Coordinates of C-alpha atoms and ligand atoms in Angstrom, one line a residue:
Chain Q
X1455 CA -0.2 -0.1 0.0
X1456 CA 1.7 3.4 -1.2
X1457 CA 1.1 6.2 1.4
X1458 CA 2.7 9.1 -0.6
X1459 CA 0.7 11.9 -0.8
X1460 CA 0.7 14.6 -3.7
X1461 CA -1.2 18.0 -4.0
X1462 CA -1.4 19.9 -7.4
X1463 CA -2.2 23.6 -7.4
X1464 CA -4.6 23.3 -4.3
X1465 CA -6.7 26.3 -3.4
X1466 CA -9.0 26.8 -0.6
X1467 CA -11.4 29.9 0.0
X1468 CA -13.5 30.8 2.7
X1469 CA -16.2 33.0 2.1
X1470 CA -14.0 34.9 -0.6
X1471 CA -10.9 35.2 1.4
X1472 CA -7.7 33.1 0.1
X1473 CA -6.7 30.7 3.1
X1474 CA -4.7 28.4 0.7
X1475 CA -3.1 29.4 -2.4
X1476 CA -1.5 27.1 -5.1
X1477 CA 0.0 24.4 -2.7
X1478 CA 1.7 21.7 -4.6
X1479 CA 3.4 18.9 -2.7
X1480 CA 5.1 15.7 -3.3
X1481 CA 5.3 13.6 0.2
X1482 CA 7.0 10.3 -1.0
X1483 CA 5.6 7.1 0.9
X1484 CA 7.0 6.6 4.4
X1485 CA 8.1 10.2 4.8
X1486 CA 8.1 12.1 8.0
X1487 CA 6.8 15.4 6.7
X1488 CA 6.4 18.4 8.9
X1489 CA 4.4 21.3 8.0
X1490 CA 5.5 24.3 9.8
X1491 CA 4.2 28.2 9.9
X1492 CA 2.8 30.8 11.8
X1493 CA -0.6 30.5 13.3
X1494 CA -3.4 31.3 10.8
X1495 CA -1.1 30.4 7.8
X1496 CA -3.3 27.7 6.7
X1497 CA -1.9 24.5 8.0
X1498 CA -4.9 22.7 9.8
X1499 CA -6.9 23.8 6.6
X1500 CA -4.4 22.0 4.7
X1501 CA -4.4 19.0 6.9
X1502 CA -8.4 18.7 6.9
X1503 CA -8.3 18.7 3.2
X1504 CA -5.8 16.0 2.8
X1505 CA -8.3 14.1 5.6
X1506 CA -11.1 14.8 3.6
X1507 CA -13.0 16.7 6.2
X1508 CA -12.8 19.9 4.0
X1509 CA -13.2 20.2 0.2
X1510 CA -10.4 22.2 -1.9
X1511 CA -11.7 24.9 -3.7
X1512 CA -9.6 23.8 -6.7
X1513 CA -6.8 21.5 -7.4
X1514 CA -5.7 17.8 -7.2
X1515 CA -5.1 15.7 -4.3
X1516 CA -3.8 12.0 -4.5
X1517 CA -2.9 9.7 -2.0
X1518 CA -0.9 6.5 -3.5
X1519 CA -2.0 6.8 -7.0
X1520 CA -5.4 7.5 -6.7
X1521 CA -7.1 11.0 -6.9
X1522 CA -8.9 11.4 -3.7
X1523 CA -10.5 14.8 -4.1
X1524 CA -13.9 13.3 -3.7
X1525 CA -13.3 10.0 -1.3
X1526 CA -14.5 10.1 2.0
X1527 CA -12.2 10.4 4.9
X1528 CA -12.5 6.9 6.1
X1529 CA -11.9 5.3 2.7
X1530 CA -8.8 7.5 2.0
X1531 CA -6.5 5.1 4.3
X1532 CA -5.9 8.2 6.6
X1533 CA -5.8 8.3 10.5
X1534 CA -5.8 12.0 12.0
X1535 CA -4.5 13.1 15.5
X1536 CA -6.5 16.5 16.5
X1537 CA -5.0 19.1 18.4
X1538 CA -7.8 18.9 20.9
X1539 CA -7.3 14.9 20.9
X1540 CA -11.2 14.7 20.2
X1541 CA -11.7 11.7 22.5
X1542 CA -15.3 10.3 22.8
X1543 CA -16.0 11.5 26.2
X1544 CA -18.6 8.8 26.9
X1545 CA -16.6 5.7 25.7
X1546 CA -13.7 3.9 27.9
X1547 CA -10.2 4.0 26.1
X1548 CA -10.8 0.5 25.0
X1549 CA -14.2 1.9 23.2
X1550 CA -12.6 4.9 21.7
X1551 CA -9.5 2.8 20.3
X1552 CA -12.0 0.3 18.8
X1553 CA -14.7 2.7 17.5
X1554 CA -13.3 2.9 13.9
X1555 CA -12.9 -0.6 13.5
X1556 CA -16.4 -1.7 13.5
X1557 CA -16.8 0.4 10.3
X1558 CA -13.8 -1.6 9.0
X1559 CA -15.4 -4.9 9.5
X1560 CA -12.4 -6.1 11.8
X1561 CA -13.5 -9.1 13.3
X1562 CA -13.9 -8.9 17.1
X1563 CA -10.8 -10.9 18.3
X1564 CA -8.8 -8.9 15.8
X1565 CA -10.3 -5.8 17.3
X1566 CA -9.1 -7.0 20.7
X1567 CA -5.6 -7.8 19.2
X1568 CA -5.0 -4.5 17.6
X1569 CA -6.0 -2.7 20.4
X1570 CA -4.0 -4.5 22.9
X1571 CA -0.7 -4.1 20.8
X1572 CA -1.2 -0.5 19.9
X1573 CA -1.9 -0.1 23.9
X1574 CA 1.2 -1.8 24.8
X1575 CA 3.1 0.1 22.2
X1576 CA 2.4 3.4 23.8
X1577 CA 2.2 2.0 27.5
X1578 CA -1.6 2.5 28.1
X1579 CA -2.8 -0.7 28.3
X1580 CA -3.6 0.1 32.1
X1581 CA -6.0 2.7 31.0
X1582 CA -8.1 0.7 28.6
X1583 CA -11.3 0.6 30.8
X1584 CA -10.9 4.2 32.1
X1585 CA -12.8 7.1 30.4
X1586 CA -11.1 10.0 28.9
X1587 CA -12.1 12.6 31.8
X1588 CA -10.2 10.8 34.3
X1589 CA -6.9 11.0 32.2
X1590 CA -3.7 13.4 32.3
X1591 CA -2.9 15.4 29.2
X1592 CA -0.1 13.3 28.1
X1593 CA -2.4 9.9 28.3
X1594 CA -5.4 11.7 26.4
X1595 CA -2.6 12.2 23.8
X1596 CA -1.4 8.7 23.7
X1597 CA -4.9 7.1 23.7
X1598 CA -5.7 9.5 20.4
X1599 CA -2.4 8.3 18.9
X1600 CA -3.5 4.8 19.9
X1601 CA -6.8 5.4 18.1
X1602 CA -5.2 6.3 15.1
X1603 CA -2.6 3.3 15.0
X1604 CA -5.2 0.7 15.2
X1605 CA -6.8 1.7 12.1
X1606 CA -3.2 1.0 10.4
X1607 CA -3.5 3.8 8.1
X1608 CA -1.2 4.6 5.1
X1609 CA -0.8 8.2 6.0
X1610 CA -1.0 9.5 9.8
X1611 CA -2.2 13.3 10.2
X1612 CA -1.2 15.0 13.1
X1613 CA -2.1 18.3 13.9
X1614 CA -0.2 20.2 16.6
X1615 CA -0.5 17.1 18.8
X1616 CA 1.9 18.4 21.4
X1617 CA 0.7 22.0 22.0
X1618 CA -1.4 20.9 24.7
X1619 CA 1.5 19.5 26.9
X1620 CA 4.0 20.7 29.3
X1621 CA 7.5 21.4 28.3
X1622 CA 9.1 18.0 29.5
X1623 CA 6.5 16.1 28.2
X1624 CA 6.7 17.7 25.0
X1625 CA 10.4 16.8 24.5
X1626 CA 9.8 13.2 25.5
X1627 CA 6.8 12.7 23.4
X1628 CA 8.6 14.2 20.4
X1629 CA 11.1 11.4 21.0
X1630 CA 8.7 8.7 20.9
X1631 CA 6.9 10.0 17.9
X1632 CA 10.1 9.7 15.7
X1633 CA 10.6 6.1 17.1
X1634 CA 7.2 5.1 16.6
X1635 CA 7.6 6.5 12.8
X1636 CA 10.8 4.3 12.4
X1637 CA 8.5 1.3 13.9
X1638 CA 5.4 2.0 11.6
X1639 CA 7.1 3.2 8.6
X1640 CA 3.7 4.8 7.2
X1641 CA 4.0 8.6 6.2
X1642 CA 3.3 11.0 8.5
X1643 CA 2.1 14.6 8.0
X1644 CA 2.7 16.6 11.3
X1645 CA 1.6 20.1 11.5
X1646 CA 3.0 22.6 14.0
X1647 CA 4.0 26.2 14.7
X1648 CA 7.2 25.1 16.8
X1649 CA 10.3 25.2 15.1
X1650 CA 11.8 22.9 17.5
X1651 CA 9.6 20.0 16.6
X1652 CA 9.7 20.9 12.9
X1653 CA 13.4 20.7 13.1
X1654 CA 13.9 17.5 15.1
X1655 CA 11.1 15.4 13.8
X1656 CA 11.1 16.5 10.1
X1657 CA 12.6 14.5 7.0
X1658 CA 11.1 16.8 4.7
X1659 CA 10.3 20.3 6.2
X1660 CA 7.6 22.4 4.5
X1661 CA 7.3 26.1 5.5
X1662 CA 4.0 27.8 4.9
X1663 CA 3.1 31.5 5.5
X1664 CA -0.4 33.1 4.6
X1665 CA -1.6 30.1 2.5
X1666 CA 1.7 29.5 0.5
X1667 CA 4.4 27.1 0.6
X1668 CA 7.6 29.1 1.0
X1669 CA 10.4 26.3 1.0
X1670 CA 10.4 22.6 1.0
X1671 CA 13.4 20.4 1.8
X1672 CA 15.5 18.7 4.4
X1673 CA 15.3 20.9 7.6
X1674 CA 19.1 21.3 8.0
X1675 CA 19.1 22.5 3.9
X1676 CA 16.3 25.0 4.9
X1677 CA 18.1 26.3 7.9
X1678 CA 21.5 26.6 5.8
X1679 CA 19.7 27.9 2.5
X1680 CA 16.5 29.9 3.1
X1681 CA 14.8 30.5 0.0
X1682 CA 13.7 33.8 1.3
X1683 CA 13.7 36.4 3.9
X1684 CA 10.5 34.8 5.6
X1685 CA 12.0 31.5 6.1
X1686 CA 15.2 32.8 7.2
X1687 CA 13.5 34.8 9.9
X1688 CA 11.2 32.1 11.0
X1689 CA 13.7 29.4 11.6
X1690 CA 16.2 29.7 14.2
X1691 CA 15.9 30.9 17.6
X1692 CA 17.1 33.6 18.4
X1693 CA 16.2 34.6 15.1
X1694 CA 18.4 36.0 12.1
X1695 CA 19.6 39.4 12.3
X1696 CA 18.8 41.5 9.4
X1697 CA 20.9 44.4 8.2
X1698 CA 20.3 47.0 5.6
X1699 CA 22.1 50.1 4.5
X1700 CA 25.8 50.5 3.6
X1701 CA 27.0 47.4 5.0
X1702 CA 24.4 45.4 2.8
X1703 CA 24.8 47.5 -0.3
X1704 CA 28.9 46.5 0.3
X1705 CA 27.8 42.8 -0.1
X1706 CA 25.4 43.9 -3.4
X1707 CA 22.4 42.9 -1.6
X1708 CA 19.2 44.8 -0.5
X1709 CA 19.6 43.0 3.0
X1710 CA 21.8 40.8 4.5
X1711 CA 21.1 38.2 7.1
X1712 CA 23.4 36.6 9.7
X1713 CA 22.6 34.0 12.3
X1714 CA 23.6 34.6 15.9
X1715 CA 25.8 32.2 16.2
X1716 CA 27.7 33.2 13.2
X1717 CA 28.5 36.6 15.0
X1718 CA 31.5 36.7 17.0
X1719 CA 33.1 39.2 19.5
X1720 CA 36.7 40.3 18.3
X1721 CA 39.4 41.9 20.1
X1722 CA 41.4 43.2 17.3
X1723 CA 40.6 46.8 16.9
X1724 CA 40.9 46.3 13.2
X1725 CA 38.3 44.1 12.6
X1726 CA 34.6 44.2 13.1
X1727 CA 32.1 46.8 13.7
X1728 CA 32.0 48.8 17.4
X1729 CA 29.2 49.0 19.5
X1730 CA 28.0 48.4 23.3
X1731 CA 26.2 45.4 25.0
X1732 CA 22.8 46.2 25.9
X1733 CA 21.6 42.9 27.6
X1734 CA 22.8 39.3 28.2
X1735 CA 20.7 36.3 28.6
X1736 CA 22.3 33.4 30.3
X1737 CA 20.9 30.2 29.4
X1738 CA 23.6 28.1 31.0
X1739 CA 24.7 26.2 27.9
X1740 CA 24.9 29.6 26.0
X1741 CA 24.6 33.0 26.0
X1742 CA 22.3 35.5 24.0
X1743 CA 24.1 38.8 23.8
X1744 CA 22.1 41.9 22.7
X1745 CA 24.6 44.3 21.4
X1746 CA 23.8 47.8 19.6
X1747 CA 26.1 48.1 16.8
X1748 CA 26.7 51.8 15.4
X1749 CA 26.9 50.6 11.8
X1750 CA 24.5 47.4 12.1
X1751 CA 21.7 48.5 14.5
X1752 CA 20.7 46.0 17.1
X1753 CA 22.6 42.7 16.6
X1754 CA 21.9 39.3 18.6
X1755 CA 24.7 36.7 19.1
X1756 CA 24.8 33.8 20.3
X1757 CA 28.0 32.6 22.2
X1758 CA 28.9 29.1 23.8
X1759 CA 28.7 28.6 27.5
X1760 CA 28.7 31.3 30.0
X1761 CA 30.2 34.8 28.8
X1762 CA 30.9 36.9 31.5
X1763 CA 30.1 40.8 30.6
X1764 CA 29.1 44.0 31.9
X1765 CA 26.1 45.7 30.3
X1766 CA 27.0 49.1 28.6
X1767 CA 30.7 48.1 27.9
X1768 CA 32.0 48.7 24.6
X1769 CA 32.9 45.6 22.4
X1770 CA 33.5 45.1 18.4
X1771 CA 31.5 42.3 16.7
X1772 CA 32.3 40.9 13.4
X1773 CA 30.9 37.9 11.0
X1774 CA 32.7 35.9 8.3
X1775 CA 31.7 36.8 5.0
X1776 CA 30.8 33.2 4.0
X1777 CA 27.9 33.3 7.0
X1778 CA 26.1 36.1 5.4
X1779 CA 22.7 35.3 3.5
X1780 CA 21.8 37.8 0.7
X1781 CA 18.1 39.1 0.0
X1782 CA 17.0 41.4 -2.8
X1783 CA 14.2 43.7 -2.6
X1784 CA 11.2 41.2 -2.8
X1785 CA 13.1 39.3 0.0
X1786 CA 14.3 36.4 -2.3
X1787 CA 17.6 35.1 -1.5
X1788 CA 20.3 35.6 -4.0
X1789 CA 23.0 33.0 -4.8
Chain E
X965 CA -17.2 42.0 57.1
X966 CA -17.5 40.3 53.6
X967 CA -18.3 37.2 55.2
X968 CA -21.0 38.8 57.2
X969 CA -22.6 40.3 53.9
X970 CA -22.5 36.9 52.3
X971 CA -24.2 35.6 55.2
X972 CA -27.0 38.2 55.0
X973 CA -27.3 37.8 51.3
X974 CA -27.2 33.8 51.5
X975 CA -30.3 34.2 54.5
X976 CA -32.1 36.6 52.3
X977 CA -31.9 34.0 49.1
X978 CA -32.9 31.0 51.3
X979 CA -35.7 32.9 52.6
X980 CA -36.9 33.9 49.1
X981 CA -36.4 30.3 47.9
X982 CA -38.3 28.8 51.1
X983 CA -41.4 31.2 50.6
X984 CA -41.6 30.4 46.9
X985 CA -41.4 26.5 47.7
X986 CA -44.4 27.0 50.4
X987 CA -46.7 28.9 47.9
X988 CA -45.7 26.3 45.1
X989 CA -46.1 23.3 47.4
X990 CA -49.4 24.7 49.4
X991 CA -52.0 23.5 46.7
X992 CA -50.1 20.3 46.6
X993 CA -50.4 19.5 49.9
X994 CA -53.8 20.3 50.3
X995 CA -54.7 18.0 47.8
X996 CA -52.9 15.2 48.7
X997 CA -54.0 15.7 52.5
X998 CA -57.5 16.0 51.7
X999 CA -57.4 13.0 49.6
X1000 CA -57.1 10.9 52.7
X1001 CA -60.1 12.4 54.5
X1002 CA -63.7 11.9 54.9
X1003 CA -66.0 14.1 53.1
X1004 CA -67.3 15.8 56.3
X1005 CA -63.6 16.0 57.2
X1006 CA -62.5 18.2 54.1
X1007 CA -65.5 20.5 54.6
X1008 CA -65.2 21.0 58.3
X1009 CA -61.4 21.8 58.2
X1010 CA -59.8 21.8 54.9
X1011 CA -56.3 22.9 56.3
X1012 CA -56.5 20.1 58.9
X1013 CA -54.0 17.0 58.6
X1014 CA -56.1 13.5 58.4
X1015 CA -56.6 12.2 61.9
X1016 CA -57.9 9.0 63.1
X1017 CA -61.2 10.7 63.0
X1018 CA -61.3 11.8 59.5
X1019 CA -59.1 9.3 57.8
X1020 CA -60.9 7.6 54.9
X1021 CA -59.6 6.3 51.5
X1022 CA -63.1 6.2 50.1
X1023 CA -62.1 8.6 47.2
X1024 CA -59.2 6.1 46.3
X1025 CA -61.6 3.3 46.4
X1026 CA -64.2 5.1 44.2
X1027 CA -61.5 5.9 41.8
X1028 CA -60.6 2.4 41.6
X1029 CA -63.8 0.9 41.4
X1030 CA -64.3 3.1 38.3
X1031 CA -63.2 0.9 35.6
X1032 CA -62.5 3.6 33.2
X1033 CA -60.2 5.3 35.1
X1034 CA -57.3 3.1 34.2
X1035 CA -58.1 3.9 30.7
X1036 CA -57.8 7.5 31.4
X1037 CA -54.4 6.8 32.8
X1038 CA -53.4 4.8 29.9
X1039 CA -54.4 7.4 27.2
X1040 CA -52.4 9.8 29.1
X1041 CA -49.5 7.8 29.3
X1042 CA -49.5 7.2 25.8
X1043 CA -50.1 10.8 24.8
X1044 CA -47.3 12.1 27.1
X1045 CA -44.6 9.4 26.2
X1046 CA -45.1 9.1 22.4
X1047 CA -45.1 12.8 22.2
X1048 CA -42.2 13.1 24.4
X1049 CA -40.2 10.7 22.4
X1050 CA -41.2 12.3 19.3
X1051 CA -40.2 15.6 20.5
X1052 CA -36.9 14.3 21.6
X1053 CA -35.9 12.6 18.7
X1054 CA -37.0 14.8 15.9
X1055 CA -36.0 18.1 18.4
X1056 CA -32.5 16.5 18.9
X1057 CA -32.3 15.7 15.2
X1058 CA -33.1 19.4 13.9
X1059 CA -31.2 20.9 16.5
X1060 CA -27.9 18.8 14.9
X1061 CA -28.7 19.6 11.5
X1062 CA -28.9 23.2 12.1
X1063 CA -25.7 23.2 14.3
X1064 CA -23.5 20.7 12.3
X1065 CA -24.1 21.5 8.5
X1066 CA -24.0 24.5 6.8
X1067 CA -26.8 24.9 4.1
X1068 CA -28.4 28.0 2.8
X1069 CA -31.3 29.0 4.8
X1070 CA -29.9 27.6 8.0
X1071 CA -30.4 30.7 10.2
X1072 CA -33.7 31.2 9.0
X1073 CA -34.8 27.7 9.3
X1074 CA -33.8 28.0 13.0
X1075 CA -35.6 31.2 13.5
X1076 CA -38.4 29.7 12.1
X1077 CA -38.2 26.4 14.4
X1078 CA -37.8 28.4 17.3
X1079 CA -40.7 31.0 16.8
X1080 CA -42.9 28.8 18.3
X1081 CA -41.7 29.6 21.6
X1082 CA -43.2 33.0 21.6
X1083 CA -46.4 32.1 20.0
X1084 CA -48.6 30.1 22.6
X1085 CA -50.1 27.2 20.5
X1086 CA -53.6 27.9 21.8
X1087 CA -54.0 30.7 19.5
X1088 CA -54.9 28.3 16.9
X1089 CA -57.1 26.3 18.5
X1090 CA -59.9 27.1 16.6
X1091 CA -57.5 26.3 13.1
X1092 CA -56.4 23.1 14.9
X1093 CA -59.9 21.7 15.6
X1094 CA -61.0 22.7 11.8
X1095 CA -58.0 21.0 10.6
X1096 CA -58.5 18.0 12.8
X1097 CA -62.1 17.8 12.0
X1098 CA -61.2 17.7 8.1
X1099 CA -58.6 14.9 8.9
X1100 CA -61.0 13.1 10.6
X1101 CA -58.8 12.9 13.6
X1102 CA -61.2 14.2 16.4
X1103 CA -61.6 11.9 19.3
X1104 CA -58.2 10.1 18.5
X1105 CA -55.1 10.3 20.8
X1106 CA -53.2 10.6 17.7
X1107 CA -54.6 14.2 17.2
X1108 CA -53.6 15.2 20.7
X1109 CA -49.8 13.6 20.0
X1110 CA -49.5 15.7 17.0
X1111 CA -50.4 18.9 18.7
X1112 CA -48.1 18.2 21.6
X1113 CA -45.5 17.8 19.3
X1114 CA -46.1 21.0 17.6
X1115 CA -46.1 22.6 21.3
X1116 CA -42.8 20.9 22.5
X1117 CA -40.6 20.9 19.5
X1118 CA -39.6 24.6 19.5
X1119 CA -38.4 24.7 23.0
X1120 CA -36.7 21.1 22.5
X1121 CA -34.8 22.3 19.5
X1122 CA -33.7 25.9 21.2
X1123 CA -32.5 24.1 24.4
X1124 CA -31.0 21.0 22.7
X1125 CA -29.2 23.1 20.0
X1126 CA -27.7 25.5 22.8
X1127 CA -26.4 22.3 24.1
X1128 CA -25.0 21.0 20.9
X1129 CA -23.2 24.4 20.2
X1130 CA -20.9 23.2 23.1
X1131 CA -19.6 19.7 21.3
X1132 CA -16.5 20.7 19.9
X1133 CA -16.5 20.1 15.7
X1134 CA -13.6 17.8 16.2
X1135 CA -15.6 15.1 17.3
X1136 CA -17.9 14.4 14.8
X1137 CA -14.8 15.1 12.6
X1138 CA -13.0 12.5 14.6
X1139 CA -15.9 9.9 14.0
X1140 CA -16.0 10.7 10.2
X1141 CA -12.1 9.9 9.9
X1142 CA -13.2 6.7 11.7
X1143 CA -15.7 6.0 9.0
X1144 CA -19.0 6.5 10.9
X1145 CA -21.8 7.4 8.8
X1146 CA -23.6 10.5 9.9
X1147 CA -26.6 8.7 11.5
X1148 CA -24.1 6.8 13.6
X1149 CA -22.5 10.1 14.6
X1150 CA -25.9 11.2 15.7
X1151 CA -26.9 8.2 17.6
X1152 CA -23.3 7.0 19.1
X1153 CA -21.7 10.4 19.5
X1154 CA -24.1 13.1 19.7
X1155 CA -27.2 11.8 21.6
X1156 CA -24.9 10.4 24.5
X1157 CA -23.6 13.6 25.1
X1158 CA -26.5 15.7 25.4
X1159 CA -28.4 13.2 28.0
X1160 CA -28.5 16.0 30.8
X1161 CA -30.2 18.3 28.2
X1162 CA -32.2 15.8 27.2
X1163 CA -33.7 14.8 30.5
X1164 CA -34.3 18.6 31.2
X1165 CA -36.1 18.8 27.8
X1166 CA -38.0 15.7 28.6
X1167 CA -39.5 17.0 32.0
X1168 CA -40.3 20.7 30.4
X1169 CA -42.0 18.7 27.6
X1170 CA -43.9 16.2 29.6
X1171 CA -45.4 18.0 32.4
X1172 CA -47.6 20.5 30.5
X1173 CA -48.8 17.7 28.2
X1174 CA -49.9 15.5 31.3
X1175 CA -51.5 18.2 33.2
X1176 CA -53.0 19.9 29.8
X1177 CA -57.1 20.1 30.1
X1178 CA -57.5 22.1 26.9
X1179 CA -56.7 20.2 23.9
X1180 CA -58.3 16.8 25.5
X1181 CA -61.4 18.7 26.1
X1182 CA -61.6 20.0 22.7
X1183 CA -60.0 17.4 20.5
X1184 CA -60.7 14.1 22.2
X1185 CA -63.6 14.6 24.7
X1186 CA -65.0 11.2 23.5
X1187 CA -65.3 8.4 26.1
X1188 CA -62.4 6.0 24.5
X1189 CA -59.9 9.1 24.5
X1190 CA -60.4 10.7 27.8
X1191 CA -57.0 11.6 29.6
X1192 CA -56.7 11.8 33.4
X1193 CA -57.4 15.3 33.7
X1194 CA -60.4 15.0 31.7
X1195 CA -61.4 12.0 33.2
X1196 CA -61.4 14.0 36.9
X1197 CA -64.0 16.2 35.6
X1198 CA -66.7 13.2 35.5
X1199 CA -66.7 13.3 39.6
X1200 CA -67.3 17.1 39.0
X1201 CA -71.2 17.3 38.6
X1202 CA -73.7 20.3 38.0
X1203 CA -75.1 19.9 41.2
X1204 CA -72.8 17.4 43.6
X1205 CA -68.9 17.1 43.1
X1206 CA -67.5 13.9 44.8
X1207 CA -64.4 15.7 46.2
X1208 CA -63.1 12.8 47.6
X1209 CA -62.7 11.2 44.3
X1210 CA -61.5 14.3 42.5
X1211 CA -58.7 14.8 45.3
X1212 CA -58.0 11.2 44.8
X1213 CA -57.5 11.0 41.2
X1214 CA -55.7 14.4 41.1
X1215 CA -53.1 12.9 43.9
X1216 CA -52.7 9.7 41.8
X1217 CA -52.0 12.0 38.3
X1218 CA -49.3 13.7 40.5
X1219 CA -47.6 10.4 41.2
X1220 CA -46.2 9.8 37.4
X1221 CA -44.6 13.2 37.3
X1222 CA -43.0 12.8 40.5
X1223 CA -41.6 9.6 39.6
X1224 CA -40.2 11.0 36.7
X1225 CA -38.8 13.9 38.2
X1226 CA -36.9 11.9 40.6
X1227 CA -35.7 9.6 38.0
X1228 CA -34.3 12.1 36.0
X1229 CA -33.7 14.9 38.6
X1230 CA -29.6 14.3 38.8
X1231 CA -29.3 14.9 35.1
X1232 CA -31.9 17.7 35.2
X1233 CA -29.7 19.3 37.8
X1234 CA -26.5 18.9 35.9
X1235 CA -27.5 20.2 33.1
X1236 CA -28.9 23.3 34.9
X1237 CA -25.9 24.1 36.8
X1238 CA -23.0 22.8 34.7
X1239 CA -24.1 23.3 31.3
X1240 CA -21.1 22.7 29.6
X1241 CA -20.1 18.9 28.5
X1242 CA -17.0 17.9 30.5
Ligands
ADP2633 N1 -14.5 27.4 8.5 C1 -13.7 28.3 8.2 N2 -14.5 29.3 7.9 C2 -13.9 30.6 7.8 N3 -12.6 30.8 7.9 C3 -11.7 29.6 8.4 C4 -12.4 28.6 8.6 N4 -11.4 27.7 9.0 C5 -10.2 28.2 8.8 N5 -10.7 29.5 8.6 C6 -9.4 30.8 8.3 O1 -8.4 30.4 7.6 C7 -7.2 30.5 8.2 C8 -6.3 29.5 8.5 O2 -6.7 28.7 9.4 P1 -6.1 27.6 9.9 O3 -5.8 26.8 8.8 O4 -6.5 26.9 11.3 O5 -4.4 27.9 10.4 P2 -3.3 27.4 11.3 O6 -3.9 26.1 11.6 O7 -2.2 27.4 10.3 O8 -3.5 28.1 12.4 C9 -7.4 31.5 9.2 O9 -7.2 33.0 9.1 C10 -9.0 31.3 9.7 O10 -9.5 32.1 10.3
MG2634 MG1 -4.3 25.0 13.4

């Protein structure tokens, strides 16, 4: 069963306003694809169209080798994990997971078998007779994933599945999702606005903004070579430094961008740009230094370890020429 | 200080509620009390509790002797439960359709359906009687059921759709991904979730139907189709009224509604206080 997902010129309007514009994607079978973008850029809408819960205004959607534009959700071989989990409140965990199998005409003992296997995989086999209201957020999350697994879909769809969990649980669940993908080998399309999830989980990263796809590729590749100013600014924490004016012109660009980790403090007075430190954030493993540079404006630096400094002290910052990203007036990256 | 004010306020609230309770309960209490008294006892001191001298169950025995009375109860029971079931089922279906599906004219249709709350159905009595006569439905329980459905539906649709608006849209969507057909979503996901609201609606719909005298009197006064409230009238004569039997039958008529209320009260209170789904 082929679980590739391709879209061609997919558009969606809600009452006259364009929510999705000309989305063309190719997600090969078995890929972990992450769609990332700011809130309201149309990620959920795109996922719902792939799931069949929303109809595209125009364009083609294929799952496997089949055009599925007008195929109902359950016949598409997909399973969706909702942001709100959407567990049926009046059913036990077991009933929640087994609900969809009724309609697939799975024999009774196999239902039992599939639910038990999924529950063991997710370590929720103790909870099978409980109701969702008595579960913690993390447990509900697992049940929602379990309900998707038992359907044995070609494509898993996740809509910000970790956004309701606390920070520690988010990191551990992230790791589990990655290992789940290695085990199941199904296609997974994962929507998030969190760039840490996007960078760590994605095999293919799809960056969206205002209903359009900005860039597609392996996450590291996108981080290294962002296609435009939006992608460059969206990925990376702290965000990229953007500089206009004389220094940009010297590099024959409208605007240049330098990542905080590429900016260094230099002691030689012949190099770099003078400025003074306005603030320092000590993360322990690294230090974020905010410097007001006379020629460049405010610049953020990311220095390893704990960097001892005094706010207001003068310093010189510099960055290697090969770390510069150059953008034209439309915000496109220049080679 | 704040505690004091709260204390006074809660005393005031309780006093108001208690006095309302007395006003509401007094007639019921009078009926029940006097049902267990002899005729003399009733007239000598209607406000006294039955004692050894005045105690008598003659009213009840007269009601039970009357063979038709069981039929009156049966008629009331059939009309009330069938109307309630129809109102609940179709009310819930209409409310769900208005909530879950987008279609042209949805708002208008919704307004139209709840308009009936503001227009008392009795205003249309003459037209209804005309219609029932033309259809040959007078003196049938079916006529009553039809009228009571029309009477109950607007309220049911209004309350149930307020409740259904709180069901997150992801739930039916998850069920659609699970392959559940729309009718299964309604019966297996939506209905179980609105149980408290359905109990409330059931009580509010059934009580006025059970107590109604107007439509039974006009549409179905025949011997075979009398309801309890109408049946009681036979003890009220032009010259003599058998008060013992009247009070006894009224007491008996209270019982089913009381039982219903006790059965549903937990759900009922939950719907009133919490409203939201958990
Ligand atoms: N059913 C709808 N009707 C009208 N507008 C909608 C609907 N669903 C989403 N939108 C609009 O589409 C845009 C994208 O929404 P969404 O896909 O939920 O974004 P994201 O998931 O990226 O935050 C938003 O501006 C939202 O207001
Ligand atoms: Mg979203």
